[in-house]
Short mmCIF file of C-alpha atoms in Angstrom, two decimals:
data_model
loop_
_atom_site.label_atom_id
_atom_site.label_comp_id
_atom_site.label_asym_id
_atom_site.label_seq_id
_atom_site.Cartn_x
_atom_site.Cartn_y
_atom_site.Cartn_z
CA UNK A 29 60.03 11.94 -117.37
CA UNK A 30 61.12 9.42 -114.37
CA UNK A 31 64.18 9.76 -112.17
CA UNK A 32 65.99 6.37 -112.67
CA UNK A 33 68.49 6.61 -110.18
CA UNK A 34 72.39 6.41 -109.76
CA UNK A 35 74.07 5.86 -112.77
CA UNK A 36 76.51 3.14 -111.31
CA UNK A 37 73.50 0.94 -110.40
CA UNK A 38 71.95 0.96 -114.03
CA UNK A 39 71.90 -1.26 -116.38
CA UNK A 40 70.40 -0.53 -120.00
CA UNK A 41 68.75 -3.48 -120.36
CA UNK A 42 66.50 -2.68 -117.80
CA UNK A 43 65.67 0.99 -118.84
CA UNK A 44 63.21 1.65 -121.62
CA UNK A 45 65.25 1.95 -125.04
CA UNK A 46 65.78 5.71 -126.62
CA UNK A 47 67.12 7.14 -129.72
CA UNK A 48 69.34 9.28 -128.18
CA UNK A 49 71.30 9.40 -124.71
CA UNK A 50 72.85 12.41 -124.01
CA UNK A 51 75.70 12.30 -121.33
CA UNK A 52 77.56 15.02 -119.54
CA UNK A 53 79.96 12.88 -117.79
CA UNK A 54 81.53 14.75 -114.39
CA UNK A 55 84.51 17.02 -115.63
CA UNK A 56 86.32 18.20 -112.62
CA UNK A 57 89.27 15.70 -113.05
CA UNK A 58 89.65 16.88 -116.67
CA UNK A 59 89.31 20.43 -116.21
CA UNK A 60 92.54 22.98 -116.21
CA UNK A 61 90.73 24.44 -113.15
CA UNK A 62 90.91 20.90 -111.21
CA UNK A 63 93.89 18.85 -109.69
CA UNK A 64 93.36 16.93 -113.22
CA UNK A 65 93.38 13.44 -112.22
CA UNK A 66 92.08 12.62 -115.74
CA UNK A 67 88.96 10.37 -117.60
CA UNK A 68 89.95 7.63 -114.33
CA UNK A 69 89.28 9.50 -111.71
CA UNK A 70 86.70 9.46 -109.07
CA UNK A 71 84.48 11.69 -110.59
CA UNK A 72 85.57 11.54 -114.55
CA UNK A 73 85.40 7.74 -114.35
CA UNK A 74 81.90 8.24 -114.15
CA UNK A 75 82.39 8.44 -118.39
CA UNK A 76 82.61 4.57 -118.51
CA UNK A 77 79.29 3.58 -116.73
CA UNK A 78 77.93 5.87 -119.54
CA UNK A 79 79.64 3.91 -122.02
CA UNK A 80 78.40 0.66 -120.37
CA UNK A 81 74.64 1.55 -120.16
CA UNK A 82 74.58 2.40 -123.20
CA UNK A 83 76.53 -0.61 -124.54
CA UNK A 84 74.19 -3.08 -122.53
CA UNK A 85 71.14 -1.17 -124.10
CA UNK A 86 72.42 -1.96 -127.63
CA UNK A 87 72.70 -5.34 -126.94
CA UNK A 88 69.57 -6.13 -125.32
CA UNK A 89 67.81 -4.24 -128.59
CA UNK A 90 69.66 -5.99 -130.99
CA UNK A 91 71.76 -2.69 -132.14
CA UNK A 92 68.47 -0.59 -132.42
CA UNK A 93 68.82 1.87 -129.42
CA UNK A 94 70.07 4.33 -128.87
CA UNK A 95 71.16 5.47 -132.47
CA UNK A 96 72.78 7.98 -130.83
CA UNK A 97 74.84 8.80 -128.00
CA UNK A 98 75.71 12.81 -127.45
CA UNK A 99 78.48 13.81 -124.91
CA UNK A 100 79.51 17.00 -123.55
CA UNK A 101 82.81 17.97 -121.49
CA UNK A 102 85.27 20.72 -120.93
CA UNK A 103 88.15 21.23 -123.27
CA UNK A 104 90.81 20.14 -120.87
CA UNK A 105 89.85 16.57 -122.02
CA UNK A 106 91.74 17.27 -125.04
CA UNK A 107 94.63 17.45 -123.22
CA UNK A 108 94.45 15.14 -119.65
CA UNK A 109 97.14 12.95 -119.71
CA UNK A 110 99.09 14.08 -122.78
CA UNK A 111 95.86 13.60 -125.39
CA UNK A 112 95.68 9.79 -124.06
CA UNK A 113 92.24 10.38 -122.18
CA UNK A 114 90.18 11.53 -125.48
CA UNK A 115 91.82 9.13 -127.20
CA UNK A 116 90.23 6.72 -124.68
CA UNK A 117 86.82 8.78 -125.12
CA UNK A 118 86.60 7.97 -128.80
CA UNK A 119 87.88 4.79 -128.83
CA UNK A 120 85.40 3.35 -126.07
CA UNK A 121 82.71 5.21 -127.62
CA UNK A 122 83.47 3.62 -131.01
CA UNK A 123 83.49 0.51 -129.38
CA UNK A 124 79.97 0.24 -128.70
CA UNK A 125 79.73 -0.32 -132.46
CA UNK A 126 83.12 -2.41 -132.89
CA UNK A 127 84.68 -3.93 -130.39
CA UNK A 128 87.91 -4.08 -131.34
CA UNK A 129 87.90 -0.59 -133.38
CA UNK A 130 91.02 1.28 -132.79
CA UNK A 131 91.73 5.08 -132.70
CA UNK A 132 95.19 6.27 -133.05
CA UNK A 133 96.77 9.11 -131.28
CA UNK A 134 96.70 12.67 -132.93
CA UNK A 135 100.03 14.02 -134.50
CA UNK A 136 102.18 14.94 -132.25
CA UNK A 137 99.80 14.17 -129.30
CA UNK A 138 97.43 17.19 -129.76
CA UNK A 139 93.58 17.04 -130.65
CA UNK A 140 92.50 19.67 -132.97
CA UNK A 141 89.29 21.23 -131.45
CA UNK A 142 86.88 19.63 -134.56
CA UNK A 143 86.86 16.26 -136.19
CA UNK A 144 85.37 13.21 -137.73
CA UNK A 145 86.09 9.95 -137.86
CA UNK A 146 83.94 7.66 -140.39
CA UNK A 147 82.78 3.84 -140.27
CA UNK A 148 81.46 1.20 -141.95
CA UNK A 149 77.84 2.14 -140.84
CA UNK A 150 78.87 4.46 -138.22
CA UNK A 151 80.61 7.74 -137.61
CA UNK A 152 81.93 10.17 -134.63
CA UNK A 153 82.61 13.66 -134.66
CA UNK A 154 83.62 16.63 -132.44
CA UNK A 155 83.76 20.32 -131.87
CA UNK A 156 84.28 23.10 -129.28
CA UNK A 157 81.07 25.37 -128.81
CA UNK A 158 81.45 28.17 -127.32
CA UNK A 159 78.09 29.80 -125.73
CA UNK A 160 79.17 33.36 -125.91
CA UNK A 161 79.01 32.82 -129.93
CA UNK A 162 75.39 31.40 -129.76
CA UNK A 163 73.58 34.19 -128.25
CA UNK A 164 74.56 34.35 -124.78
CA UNK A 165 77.09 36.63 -122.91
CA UNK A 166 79.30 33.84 -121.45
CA UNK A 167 82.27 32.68 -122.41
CA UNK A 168 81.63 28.95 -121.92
CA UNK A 169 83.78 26.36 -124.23
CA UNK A 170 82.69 22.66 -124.45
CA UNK A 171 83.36 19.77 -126.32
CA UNK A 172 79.94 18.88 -128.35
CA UNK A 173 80.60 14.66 -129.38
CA UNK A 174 78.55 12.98 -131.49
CA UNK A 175 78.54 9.19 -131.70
CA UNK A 176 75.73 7.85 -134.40
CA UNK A 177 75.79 3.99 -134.28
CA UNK A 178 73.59 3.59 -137.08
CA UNK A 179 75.15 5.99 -140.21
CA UNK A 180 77.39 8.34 -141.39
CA UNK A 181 75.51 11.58 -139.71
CA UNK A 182 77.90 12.54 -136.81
CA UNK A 183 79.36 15.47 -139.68
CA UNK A 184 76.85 16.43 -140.77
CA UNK A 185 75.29 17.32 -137.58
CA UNK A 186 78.20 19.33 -135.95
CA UNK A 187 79.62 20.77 -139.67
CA UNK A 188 78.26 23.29 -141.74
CA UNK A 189 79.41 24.24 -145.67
CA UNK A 190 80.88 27.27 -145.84
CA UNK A 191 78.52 29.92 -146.24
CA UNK A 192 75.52 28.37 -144.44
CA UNK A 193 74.49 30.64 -141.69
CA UNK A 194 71.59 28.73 -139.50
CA UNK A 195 72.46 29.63 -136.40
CA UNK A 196 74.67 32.70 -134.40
CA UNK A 197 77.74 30.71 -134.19
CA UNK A 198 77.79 30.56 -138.12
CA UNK A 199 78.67 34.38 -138.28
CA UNK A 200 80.48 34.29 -134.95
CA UNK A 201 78.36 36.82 -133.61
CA UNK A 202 79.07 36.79 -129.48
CA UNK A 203 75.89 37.61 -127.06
CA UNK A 204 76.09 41.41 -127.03
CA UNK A 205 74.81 42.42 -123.15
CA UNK A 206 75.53 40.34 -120.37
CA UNK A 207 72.10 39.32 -118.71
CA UNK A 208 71.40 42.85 -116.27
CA UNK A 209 72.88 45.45 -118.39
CA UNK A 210 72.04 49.16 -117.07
CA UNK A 211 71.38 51.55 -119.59
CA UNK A 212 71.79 55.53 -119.58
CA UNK A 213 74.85 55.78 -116.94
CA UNK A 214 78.43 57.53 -117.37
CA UNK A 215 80.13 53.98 -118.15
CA UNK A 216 77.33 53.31 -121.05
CA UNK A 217 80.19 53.65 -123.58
CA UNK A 218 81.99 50.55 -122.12
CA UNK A 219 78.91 48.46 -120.89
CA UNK A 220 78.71 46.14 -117.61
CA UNK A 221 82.17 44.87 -116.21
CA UNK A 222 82.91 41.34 -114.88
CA UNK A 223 85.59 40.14 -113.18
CA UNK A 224 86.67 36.80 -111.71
CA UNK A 225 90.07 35.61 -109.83
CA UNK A 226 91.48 32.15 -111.69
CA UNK A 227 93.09 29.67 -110.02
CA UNK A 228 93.59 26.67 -112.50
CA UNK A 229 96.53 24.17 -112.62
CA UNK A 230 98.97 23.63 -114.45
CA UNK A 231 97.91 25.52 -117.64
CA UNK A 232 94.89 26.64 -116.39
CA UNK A 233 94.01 30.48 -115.95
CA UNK A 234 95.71 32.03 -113.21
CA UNK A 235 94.85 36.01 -111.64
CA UNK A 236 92.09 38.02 -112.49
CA UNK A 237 89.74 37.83 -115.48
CA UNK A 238 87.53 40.71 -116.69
CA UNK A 239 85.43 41.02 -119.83
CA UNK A 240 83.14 43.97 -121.06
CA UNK A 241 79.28 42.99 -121.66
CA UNK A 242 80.03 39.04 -120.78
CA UNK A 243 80.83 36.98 -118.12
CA UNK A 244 83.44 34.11 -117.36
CA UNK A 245 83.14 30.72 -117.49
CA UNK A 246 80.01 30.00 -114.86
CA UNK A 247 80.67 27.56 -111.78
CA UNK A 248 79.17 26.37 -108.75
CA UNK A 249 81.26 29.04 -106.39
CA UNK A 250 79.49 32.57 -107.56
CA UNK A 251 82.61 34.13 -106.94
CA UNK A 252 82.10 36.50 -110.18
CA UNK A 253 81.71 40.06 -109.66
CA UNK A 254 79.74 42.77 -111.72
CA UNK A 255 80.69 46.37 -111.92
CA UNK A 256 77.52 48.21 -113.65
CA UNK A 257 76.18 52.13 -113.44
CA UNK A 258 73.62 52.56 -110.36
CA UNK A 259 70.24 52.65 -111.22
CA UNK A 260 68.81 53.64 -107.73
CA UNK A 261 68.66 57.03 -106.49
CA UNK A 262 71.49 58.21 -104.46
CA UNK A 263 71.20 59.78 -100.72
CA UNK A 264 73.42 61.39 -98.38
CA UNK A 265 73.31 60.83 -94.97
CA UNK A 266 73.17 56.72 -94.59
CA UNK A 267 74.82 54.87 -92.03
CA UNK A 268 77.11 53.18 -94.53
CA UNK A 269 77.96 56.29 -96.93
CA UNK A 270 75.49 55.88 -99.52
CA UNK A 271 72.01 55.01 -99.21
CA UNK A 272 69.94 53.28 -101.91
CA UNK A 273 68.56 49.69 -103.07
CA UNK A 274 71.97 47.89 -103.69
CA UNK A 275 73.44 48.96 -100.37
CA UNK A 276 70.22 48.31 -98.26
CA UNK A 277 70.16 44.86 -99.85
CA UNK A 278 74.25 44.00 -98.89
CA UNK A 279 75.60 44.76 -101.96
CA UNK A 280 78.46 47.66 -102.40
CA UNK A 281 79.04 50.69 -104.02
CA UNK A 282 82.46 52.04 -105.37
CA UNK A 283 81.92 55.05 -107.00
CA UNK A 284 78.67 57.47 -106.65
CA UNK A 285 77.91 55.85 -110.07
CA UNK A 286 79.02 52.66 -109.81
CA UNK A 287 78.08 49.40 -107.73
CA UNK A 288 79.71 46.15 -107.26
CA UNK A 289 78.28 43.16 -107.03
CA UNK A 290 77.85 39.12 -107.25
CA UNK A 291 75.81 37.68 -110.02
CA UNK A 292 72.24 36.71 -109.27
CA UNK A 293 70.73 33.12 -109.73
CA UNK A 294 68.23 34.78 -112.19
CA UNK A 295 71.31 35.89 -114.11
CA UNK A 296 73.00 32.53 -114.19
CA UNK A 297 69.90 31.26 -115.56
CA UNK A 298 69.51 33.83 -118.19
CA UNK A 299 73.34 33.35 -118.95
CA UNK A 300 73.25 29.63 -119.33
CA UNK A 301 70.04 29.93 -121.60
CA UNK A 302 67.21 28.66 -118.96
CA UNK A 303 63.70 30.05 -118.75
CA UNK A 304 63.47 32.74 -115.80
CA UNK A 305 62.74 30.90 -112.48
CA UNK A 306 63.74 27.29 -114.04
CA UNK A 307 65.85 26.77 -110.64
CA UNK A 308 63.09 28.76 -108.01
CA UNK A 309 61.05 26.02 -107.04
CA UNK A 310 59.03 25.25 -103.91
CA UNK A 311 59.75 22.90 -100.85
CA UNK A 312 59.26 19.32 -101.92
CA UNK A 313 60.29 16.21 -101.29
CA UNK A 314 62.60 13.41 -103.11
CA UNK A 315 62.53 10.30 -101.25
CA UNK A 316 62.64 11.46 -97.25
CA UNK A 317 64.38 14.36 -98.03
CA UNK A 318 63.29 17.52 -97.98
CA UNK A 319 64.30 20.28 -100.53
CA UNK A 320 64.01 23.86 -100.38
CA UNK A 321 65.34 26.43 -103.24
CA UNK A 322 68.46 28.54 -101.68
CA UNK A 323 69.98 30.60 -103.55
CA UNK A 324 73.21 28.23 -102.96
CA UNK A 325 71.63 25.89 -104.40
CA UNK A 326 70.16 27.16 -107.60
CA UNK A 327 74.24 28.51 -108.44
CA UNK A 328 75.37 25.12 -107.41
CA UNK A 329 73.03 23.11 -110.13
CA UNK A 330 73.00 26.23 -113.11
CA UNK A 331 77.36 26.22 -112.92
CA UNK A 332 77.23 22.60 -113.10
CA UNK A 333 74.82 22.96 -116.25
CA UNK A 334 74.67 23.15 -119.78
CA UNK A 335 74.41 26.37 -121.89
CA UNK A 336 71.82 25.42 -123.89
CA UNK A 337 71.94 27.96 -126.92
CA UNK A 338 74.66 25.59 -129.16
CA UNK A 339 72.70 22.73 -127.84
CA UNK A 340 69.59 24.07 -129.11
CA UNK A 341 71.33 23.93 -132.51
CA UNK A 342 72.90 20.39 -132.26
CA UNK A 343 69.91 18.66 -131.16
CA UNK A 344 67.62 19.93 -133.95
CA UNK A 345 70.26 18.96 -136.51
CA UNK A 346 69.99 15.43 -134.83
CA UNK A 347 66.13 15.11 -134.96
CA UNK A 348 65.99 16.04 -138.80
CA UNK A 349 67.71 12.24 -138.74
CA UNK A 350 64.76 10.88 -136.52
CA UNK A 351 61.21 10.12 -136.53
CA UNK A 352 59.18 12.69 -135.15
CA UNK A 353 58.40 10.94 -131.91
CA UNK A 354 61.95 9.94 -131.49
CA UNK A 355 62.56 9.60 -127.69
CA UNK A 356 65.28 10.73 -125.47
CA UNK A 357 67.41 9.50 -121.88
CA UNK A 358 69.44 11.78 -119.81
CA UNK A 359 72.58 10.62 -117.96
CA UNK A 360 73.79 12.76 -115.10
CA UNK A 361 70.93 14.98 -116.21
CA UNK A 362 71.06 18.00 -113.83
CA UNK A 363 68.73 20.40 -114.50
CA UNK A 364 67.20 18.69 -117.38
CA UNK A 365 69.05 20.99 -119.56
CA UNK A 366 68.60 18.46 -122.62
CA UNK A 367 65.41 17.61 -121.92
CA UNK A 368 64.23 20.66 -122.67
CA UNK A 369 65.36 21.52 -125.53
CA UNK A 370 64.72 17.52 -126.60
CA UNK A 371 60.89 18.55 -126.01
CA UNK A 372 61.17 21.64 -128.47
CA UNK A 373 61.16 19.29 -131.38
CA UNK A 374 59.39 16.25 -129.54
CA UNK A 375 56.13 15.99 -128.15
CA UNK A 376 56.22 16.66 -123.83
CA UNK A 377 57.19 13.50 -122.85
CA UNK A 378 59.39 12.27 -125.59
CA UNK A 379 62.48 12.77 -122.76
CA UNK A 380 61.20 9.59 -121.16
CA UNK A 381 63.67 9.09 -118.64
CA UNK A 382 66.40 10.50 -116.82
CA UNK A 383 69.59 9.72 -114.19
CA UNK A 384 70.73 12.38 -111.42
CA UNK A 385 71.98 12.01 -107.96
CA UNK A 386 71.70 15.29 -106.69
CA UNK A 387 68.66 16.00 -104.94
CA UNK A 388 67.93 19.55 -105.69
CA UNK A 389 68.31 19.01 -109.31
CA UNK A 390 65.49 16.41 -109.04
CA UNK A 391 63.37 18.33 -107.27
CA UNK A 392 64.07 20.74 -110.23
CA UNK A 393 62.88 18.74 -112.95
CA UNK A 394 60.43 16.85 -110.98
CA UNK A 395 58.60 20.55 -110.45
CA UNK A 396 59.58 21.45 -114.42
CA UNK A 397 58.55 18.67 -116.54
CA UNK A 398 56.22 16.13 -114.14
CA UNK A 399 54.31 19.57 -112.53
CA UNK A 400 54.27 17.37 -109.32
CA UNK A 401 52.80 19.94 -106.72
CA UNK A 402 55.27 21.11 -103.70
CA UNK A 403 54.09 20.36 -100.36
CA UNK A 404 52.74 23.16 -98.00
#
């Protein structure tokens, strides 16, 4: 998979073609947690340059790539700028097919959180995944959109008949543990506690959050807290109280049987659906800058990811409408979230290329997916 650069200095006709482009489009002016600036501003905006890749890409194949075009985003697009935003989203998205399509606003200005809308020879559709329902202990909503240039499959990728249960979300079973669970303690009847201060806008969440056996909404700020029983041995006679792994190592104890404590990186992978150590990686270099794995780091690029347990889902239901070697691009890729899971159904190097500005998230998937060797 090669790095291709910043997205505002692409053009699709100069990339190789793909079947599918996934797109994760900056959210932070959309968001209930941001200053909500909505889809045109500095960061959202971002969404267009998508939309114009992937437009110039169509033309220069004659309408043949991508067939698809897969974007994810926070549920406050629903509502930025009284519902006028993801009005914009669809519409410019079903654009790239019709130029002059037109989507009309939702009654009474709200979106519902699923829905279709069918062409002649094209189709979009949406829904609201939420990760804790898909096998892992977070409560993480996003919008899952499917654009399909070429058909009518956008439905019957994100839908289900009543009845069918493929995946966890089906049966709306939520992850049961959150990722370090301690066993065999005096709060085993309750499980692991987390709790996180809000401070959204407008209608965001405001004040503390906590949740038995999952976590909160990941970000980049690993300000979530875990209360969980103590599984080191307990001493009198430390310097600070108590003396045993979790206090030697910074962390803090509030009870003799209890500990408080921020979540690890390894935990935000395992809550986000990564392989163990996909963030760890050694010093390397992108361009003349050198990149080292901090712990800061690894939370900034995993809260800025993808869960990838309802993506797993959604991108298998989109290659049973491809050819097996069916190839894949990723816009503001990160961690090469989709990539990964592309390559579960595609031979390795069927993600063929991929755009990201951040350097550590690079040197992430450089390490992951080209196995370029760090330097010493």
């Amino acid at each position: 998979m090669i790095h291709v650069g910043d997205i505002t200095k692409l053009h699709g006709e100069d990339i190789e073609p793909v079947d599918v482009i996934t797109f994760g489009s900056p959210c932070q002016d959309l968001s209930t947690a941001g200053q909500r600036a909505g889809l045109y501003g500095e960061k959202s905006s971002l969404f267009l340059d998508a939309v114009r890749v992937i437009s110039e890409m169509r033309r220069a194949t004659n309408g043949r790539y991508p067939r698809y075009a897969i974007w994810e985003n926070v549920p406050g697009a629903f509502s930025s700028n009284a519902g006028s935003d993801f009005r914009d989203v669809l519409e410019q998205l079903a654009q790239i097919k019709v130029p002059d399509a037109s989507v009309p606003r939702p009654p009474r200005n709200k979106w519902p959180t699923a829905g279709c809308i069918l062409g002649t020879g094209w189709s979009l559709a949406w829904r609201v995944c939420d990760a804790q329902f898909w096998g892992v202990p977070q409560r993480r909503r996003r919008i899952a959109l499917i654009a399909d240039f070429a058909g009518r499959s956008a439905s019957e990728i994100l839908f289900e008949p009543k009845g069918v249960c493929e995946s966890a979300a089906a049966n709306g079973t939520a992850g049961q543990e959150i990722a370090c669970t301690s066993r065999g303690s005096t709060t085993q009847d309750v499980g692991p506690l987390t709790m996180k201060m809000r401070c959204g806008h407008g209608k965001g969440g405001h004040g503390p959050l906590s949740q038995i056996n999952k976590s909160a909404t990941l970000t980049t700020r690993q300000e979530q807290l875990l209360i969980q029983p103590v599984t080191g041995t307990l001493c009198a006679g430390d310097s600070a109280g108590v003396s045993n792994q979790y206090v030697r190592q910074g962390k803090c104890i509030i009870t003799p049987n209890l500990q408080l404590r921020r979540l690890t990186p390894l935990e935000y992978e395992r809550l986000q659906g990564f392989p163990d150590y996909w963030t760890l990686i050694e010093p390397s270099k992108i361009g003349n800058r050198r990149v080292a794995g901090s712990d800061c780091a690894r939370y900034k690029a995993l809260g800025n990811s993808i869960a990838l347990p309802p993506w797993r889902w959604i991108l298998k239901r989109v290659s049973a409408f491809l050819p097996t070697d069916a190839t894949l691009g990723s816009l503001f890729d990160g961690i090469g979230g989709f990539p990964l899971l592309w390559e579960e159904n595609h031979p390795a190097g069927s993600a063929r290329w991929a755009s990201e500005i951040e350097t550590f998230s690079i040197a992430v998937t450089e390490q992951q997916f080209n196995k370029k060797l760090p330097i010493s």
